[in-house]
Every structure is written in structure tokens, then in C-alpha cells.
Coordinates of C-alpha atoms in Angstrom, one line a residue:
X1 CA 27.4 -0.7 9.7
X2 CA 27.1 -2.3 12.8
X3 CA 23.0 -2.9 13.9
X4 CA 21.8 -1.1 17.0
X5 CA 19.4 -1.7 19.3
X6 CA 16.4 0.5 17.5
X7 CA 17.9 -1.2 14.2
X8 CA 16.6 -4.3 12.7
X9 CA 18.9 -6.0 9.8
X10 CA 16.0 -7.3 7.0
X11 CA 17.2 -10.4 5.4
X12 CA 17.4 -9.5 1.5
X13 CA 14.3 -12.0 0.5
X14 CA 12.4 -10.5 2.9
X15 CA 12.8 -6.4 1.8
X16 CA 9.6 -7.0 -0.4
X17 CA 7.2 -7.7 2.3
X18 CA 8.7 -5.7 4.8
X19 CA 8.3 -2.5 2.4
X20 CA 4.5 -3.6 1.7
X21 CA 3.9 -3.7 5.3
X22 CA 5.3 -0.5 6.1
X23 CA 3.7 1.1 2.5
X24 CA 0.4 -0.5 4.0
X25 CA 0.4 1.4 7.1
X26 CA 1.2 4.8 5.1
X27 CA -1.4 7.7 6.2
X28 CA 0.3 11.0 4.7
X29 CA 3.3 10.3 2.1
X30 CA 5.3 8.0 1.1
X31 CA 9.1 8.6 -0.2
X32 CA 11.2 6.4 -2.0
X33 CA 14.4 6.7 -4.0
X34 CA 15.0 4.3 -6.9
X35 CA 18.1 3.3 -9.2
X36 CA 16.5 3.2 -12.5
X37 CA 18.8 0.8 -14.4
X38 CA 17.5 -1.7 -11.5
X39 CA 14.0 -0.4 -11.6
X40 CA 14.4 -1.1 -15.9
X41 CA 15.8 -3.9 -15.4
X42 CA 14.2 -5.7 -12.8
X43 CA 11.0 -3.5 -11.9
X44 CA 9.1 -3.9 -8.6
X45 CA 6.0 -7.0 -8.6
X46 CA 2.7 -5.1 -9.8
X47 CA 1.5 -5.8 -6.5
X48 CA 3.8 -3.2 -5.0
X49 CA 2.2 -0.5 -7.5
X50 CA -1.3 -1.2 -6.6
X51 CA -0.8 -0.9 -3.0
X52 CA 0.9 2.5 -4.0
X53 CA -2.2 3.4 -6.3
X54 CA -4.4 2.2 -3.7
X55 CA -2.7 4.6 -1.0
X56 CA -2.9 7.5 -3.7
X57 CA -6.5 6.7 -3.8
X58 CA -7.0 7.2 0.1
X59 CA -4.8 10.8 -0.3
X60 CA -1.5 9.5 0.5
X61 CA 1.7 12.0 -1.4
X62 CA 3.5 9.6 -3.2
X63 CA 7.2 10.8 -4.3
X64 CA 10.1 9.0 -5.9
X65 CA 13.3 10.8 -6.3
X66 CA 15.0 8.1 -9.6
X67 CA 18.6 8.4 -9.9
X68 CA 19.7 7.7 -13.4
X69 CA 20.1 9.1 -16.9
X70 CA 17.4 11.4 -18.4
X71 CA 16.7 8.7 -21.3
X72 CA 16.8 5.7 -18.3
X73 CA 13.7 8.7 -16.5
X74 CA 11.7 8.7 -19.8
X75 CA 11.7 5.2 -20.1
X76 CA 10.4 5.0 -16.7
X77 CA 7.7 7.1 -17.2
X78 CA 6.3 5.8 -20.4
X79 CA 6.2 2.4 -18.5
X80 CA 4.5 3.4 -15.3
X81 CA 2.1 5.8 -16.4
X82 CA 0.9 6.8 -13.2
X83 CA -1.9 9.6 -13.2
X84 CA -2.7 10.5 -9.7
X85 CA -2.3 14.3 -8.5
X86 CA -0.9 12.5 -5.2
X87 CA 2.5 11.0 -7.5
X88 CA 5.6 13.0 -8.0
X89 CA 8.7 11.5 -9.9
X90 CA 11.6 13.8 -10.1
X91 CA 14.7 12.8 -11.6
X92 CA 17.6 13.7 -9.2
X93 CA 20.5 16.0 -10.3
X94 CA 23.0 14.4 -8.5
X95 CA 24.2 10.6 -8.5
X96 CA 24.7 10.3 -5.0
X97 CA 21.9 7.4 -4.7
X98 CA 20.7 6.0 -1.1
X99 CA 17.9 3.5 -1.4
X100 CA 15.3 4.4 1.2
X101 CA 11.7 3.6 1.7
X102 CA 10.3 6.2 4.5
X103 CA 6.6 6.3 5.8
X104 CA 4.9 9.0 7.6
X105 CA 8.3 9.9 8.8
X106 CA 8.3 7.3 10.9
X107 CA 9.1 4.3 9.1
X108 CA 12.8 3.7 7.1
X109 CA 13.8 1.2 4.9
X110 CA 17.5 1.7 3.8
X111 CA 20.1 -0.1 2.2
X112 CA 23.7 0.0 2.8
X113 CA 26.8 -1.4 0.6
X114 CA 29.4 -3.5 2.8
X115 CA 31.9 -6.0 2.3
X116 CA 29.1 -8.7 2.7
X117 CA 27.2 -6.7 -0.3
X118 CA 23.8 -4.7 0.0
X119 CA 22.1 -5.1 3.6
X120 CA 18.8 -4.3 4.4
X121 CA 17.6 -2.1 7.5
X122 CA 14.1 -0.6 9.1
X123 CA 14.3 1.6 11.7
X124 CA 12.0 4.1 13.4
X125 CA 14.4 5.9 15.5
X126 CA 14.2 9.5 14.6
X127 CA 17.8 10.1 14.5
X128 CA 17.9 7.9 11.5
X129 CA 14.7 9.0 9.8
X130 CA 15.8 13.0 10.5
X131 CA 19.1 12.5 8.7
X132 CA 17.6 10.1 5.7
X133 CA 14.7 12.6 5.4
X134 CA 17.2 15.8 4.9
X135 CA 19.0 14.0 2.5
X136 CA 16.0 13.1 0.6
X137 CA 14.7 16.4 1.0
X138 CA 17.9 18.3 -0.2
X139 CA 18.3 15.6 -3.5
X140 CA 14.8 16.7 -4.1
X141 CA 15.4 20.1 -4.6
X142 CA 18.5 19.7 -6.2
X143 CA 16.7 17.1 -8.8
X144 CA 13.3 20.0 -8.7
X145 CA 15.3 22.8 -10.1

């Protein structure tokens, strides 16, 4: 994918504090997709789940659409335990994963596989975050039913 001009290439040891800065600016929701054989086996620093606990706390929706097996969700669950009426986790139907962090609508996080391997990208252009947002939207319903 070649980076445009309202595109910003995130170099891979920085995608931690890029998505807390983002996730720290978060007024309304919050939507993230996760792999959850990564997520198992290399889960996100604590930190990152207080600032999402902290946002909760303030009224921010929090959902994660987790693409895995049903066994992979459960364990999830058992190990986060979150228990906030602003936290969805839905277990997608469908295995077509995109990794995306989007905030407000405004913000985007994404990955992308390439020869190079996985590269990082934040955007706020709006053509990015419309077609990111329908896709997270659609798996959502898909993975709801």
C-alpha cells in the first residue's frame, strides 16, 4: 500500500503509544478488532486496559469485534473479565480479520500485510475511516446474529 498524503506509516514499536494516544482522546466509542490467538498469546500491557476502563468510566462504548475460534473467545473472556455496561465483545462469524483501532470516527489505526510484513497506519481521512467503519459495522452484525 503505498502512503498518501493524509496517511502516516507508524513504525511497528511505536503502534502501542500511538493507539494510547488516540484511545486517550476517545469521547463517544471506541472500536477495535482483535486476533485472539495473538491477543492469548501475547495480550495487550495492562496499561492499555486501564485506559480502556478508565474511558468506560467517563461513558465511552467500548466494542471489540475478536476473530478466532469460539474456545480461543471463552478463554478471552474468562481472562479479561471486564464488567462495564459500556463493553461489548462479540465474536465475529467470519474470518476475514482487519486489525483496526478507530476513535470517535475520526481516528484509524490499521494494519496491512505486505511483502515487507505487517505495517502500521493512522489516518483521519474520512474516506478511510467510512470504508473501515462499514466493514467493522457489517462483521459486527454478522458476528451479533
Amino acid at each position: 500500500m503505498d502512503v498518501g498524503p493524509n496517511i502516516e506509516e507508524v513504525e511497528t514499536p511505536k503502534i502501542l503509544q500511538k493507539a494510547m494516544s488516540i484511545v486517550r482522546s476517545a469521547e463517544r466509542e471506541i472500536l477495535a478488532t482483535m486476533d485472539l490467538t495473538e491477543e492469548i498469546k501475547a495480550p495487550l500491557p495492562t496499561e492499555y486496559f486501564s485506559l480502556l476502563e478508565e474511558k468506560m468510566g467517563m461513558g465511552v462504548q467500548v466494542t471489540r469485534l475478536a476473530f478466532g475460534s469460539l474456545d480461543e473467545f471463552k478463554l478471552l473472556l474468562e481472562r479479561l473479565k471486564v464488567k462495564s455496561a459500556n463493553y461489548k465483545c462479540i465474536l465475529a462469524a467470519s474470518k476475514d480479520y482487519k486489525r483496526m483501532l478507530l476513535i470517535d470516527g475520526k481516528h484509524l489505526l490499521f494494519a496491512r500485510e505486505s511483502k515487507k510484513g505487517r505495517r502500521f497506519f493512522y489516518t483521519t481521512d474520512p474516506r478511510y475511516i467510512r470504508k473501515f467503519s462499514r466493514y467493522f459495522y457489517q462483521e459486527l452484525r454478522v458476528g451479533n446474529q
